Amino acid sequence: MSSAKNSPEQAAGGPEPTAGRKEWFALALLVLPAMLLFMMLTILFLAIPYLAADLKPSSTQTLWILDIYGFLMAGLLVLMGTVADRFGHRNLLMIGAAAFGVVSAVAGSADDPVMMIVWRALLGVAAAAQMPATLGLIFGMFQNPRQRGVAIGAWAAAISAGVALGPLLSGLLLDAFSWRATFLVAVPVMLLVVVGAPFLLPGHQKSQTGRLDLVSAVLLILALLPFIYGIKSIATDESLAVCLAAIAIGLVFGALFVIRQLRSPAPLLDVRLFGNRAVGGALGVFILAATGLGGIYLMFTQFLQQVKGLSPLETGFAILPAALVLIVVATLSPVMARRVRPGYVIATGLAVQVVGYLLLTQVGSDTGLPLLIASFIVLYPAVAPSMALTTDLVVSSVPPEKAGAAGGLSSTVNDLGISLGVAIVGSIGLATYRSEVTDGLPAGLPAEVEEAARDNLGGAIAAAGQLPGELGESLLQASRDAFAGGLNTGAYVAAGVAAVGAILAAVALRHVPPTGTAAVTPGAPDKVAAVTEPADDSVRK
C-alpha cells in the first residue's frame, strides 16, 4: 500500500487519501513518546523514597519534584499546540524530543533537590511541546476518518498504558538499578524519535502564518497554571484559602484570555469552537471520565501497597492486566464506532465503568486480590472509549490548521480531569478515612500517635510499628479498615461522576454519526455533512 498523498482529485473535493505503510510506521514512532511522556507522570511514585534518601529534599521539595512535571505539561499544552500549528508539528516534536532526552540524562545525574525540581520543570515544558505535535501529525497523516479513528485509538491507548505501566517499569528498574534509571530510560526513546522523524513524519505541517500573540500566550499560562495548582492542592495540606485564591486568579485571567480571543482576528485559540456540540460535549464527557478515574486510581494503588502489603513491583504487576485490556479496548473502540454512534459507544464504556466502581464499594481490608484486580480490570479499560473517541471528535471537528491547538486542549482537559479527581474524590476518601479511623482507634494511644493515625494511612502504619504487639496490631487493623471505607466512599462518588458522563455522552453526542457514514463539518457548529462509503474504504465528503 502506498503512502498517503494529496492528489488533485482530493484537493478538488474527491476521496480522502488512504494512509499507507509509511504512515503506520510513523504512528508506531509517535505512540512511543506519547506513552513515555505520560509514564513519566507516575514513574517516580515508587522511586521517590530512594531519590529522597540520596538527595535529601524537604517535604515541600519532594512534592514539587513529583508535581512540577505534570503541572507545567498541563499548563502549556494548549500554547504548544498553537505553536506547533504555526511553526510545524514535526519541527516542534523533534525540538521537544531532543530537549527531553538531554534534560533526562542530566536529571539522572543530579545531586541537588533544587536542581532536580528545575530539571523536572524543564521536562514538563519539553513534554508539552511534544504531545499536541503528535496528535497534529496523526490528524495530518490519517485523513480517512476510519483510519484516523484507529490511529487516535492507538495514541490514546499508549497514553493510558503509560500511566498504568509507570509503576511497573519503576519497580523493574529499582529492582535492577537505582532511581536514576527512571530518568535515563527516556534517552533512547527520544533519540529514536529525533532520528526517525525526518524519515517517517511529514515536514509540511506548518499551517498558520503570522506573529504569535504573546499577550494571549501569557494570559493563557496565567489562567491555566494557577487554576491547575489550586485544584491539585485541594487534596493536600495546603491552606484552603490559598487553593481558592489560586483558582480565582486562574479564572480571572481565563476570562481576560477569552475576551481577547473573541476580539482578535487571528486568535491564539478559537474559543468559538466550544459552540460546536461535538467539541463541547466531547470535552465535557472527557473531563468527567478523567475525574472519576483520577482519584480512584491513586487510592487503589495505595490500597494495594499499604493495605494489602504489596511491593512496588507486585503493585505494578497487579495493575498490568487492566492496562493490557485497556490497550485492546482502545484499539477496538474506533472499530465499534463505525457501526454504532460514538456517543453510544462512549456511554456504554462509562456505564461499564460504573459497574467497576460499584464492585470497589464492596471491597474491605480483608478482600482477596482476585476481586481487587477484577474490579480494576472492569473499571480501568472502560475509560478507553472516552479517551479514544472524544479526542478524535474534538480534533476532527476543527479545521486542520487548528489540529495542534485542539489536541493540546484535549490533553489539558484530561490532565485537569485527573487533577479534579485527585482533589475531589481523593479528598472525600481522605475525609471518610479520618472519620472512620477516629471512631475505630483503640484506647490507650499516645496523643501524637492518634494525630499521626488521623492524618493518613502512612502515618498510622509508621506509628503502629512503634507500638507494642497487640496495641500496634489494633491500630493497624483500624487504619486499614478506615482506608477501605474511604476507598468505598470514593468509589461511590466516582460511580456517580461516570454515570453523569454516560448520560452526557448519550445525549450531547447522539447527533454524531458512526465513522464513515457522516462527518461533523469542521468549524461549523451542529452541522453534519453526508458522506458515502465506497468499496475501497475511502471516505467521500
Coordinates of C-alpha atoms in Angstrom, one line a residue, residues 77-86 89 131-137 139 207-208 269 395 398-411:
L77 CA -0.3 22.0 26.2
V78 CA -2.7 24.4 24.5
L79 CA 0.0 27.0 23.9
M80 CA 2.4 24.5 22.5
G81 CA -0.4 23.1 20.3
T82 CA -0.8 26.5 18.8
V83 CA 2.9 27.0 18.3
A84 CA 3.0 23.6 16.5
D85 CA 0.2 24.7 14.2
R86 CA 2.1 27.8 13.3
H89 CA 4.4 19.8 14.1
M131 CA 2.1 15.9 23.0
P132 CA 0.0 18.2 20.7
A133 CA 2.5 17.8 17.9
T134 CA 2.0 14.0 17.9
L135 CA -1.8 14.4 17.6
G136 CA -1.5 17.1 14.9
L137 CA 0.8 14.8 12.9
F139 CA -4.5 14.2 12.1
S207 CA -0.4 25.6 8.5
Q208 CA -0.7 29.0 10.1
L269 CA -7.2 29.6 20.5
V395 CA -9.7 17.1 16.6
V398 CA -11.9 21.7 13.9
P399 CA -10.2 22.9 10.7
P400 CA -6.9 21.1 10.0
E401 CA -4.8 24.2 10.7
K402 CA -6.1 24.1 14.3
A403 CA -5.4 20.4 15.0
G404 CA -2.5 21.0 17.3
A405 CA -4.3 23.5 19.5
A406 CA -7.4 21.2 19.6
G407 CA -5.1 18.3 20.6
G408 CA -3.5 20.3 23.3
L409 CA -6.9 21.3 24.6
S410 CA -8.0 17.7 24.7
S411 CA -4.8 16.6 26.6

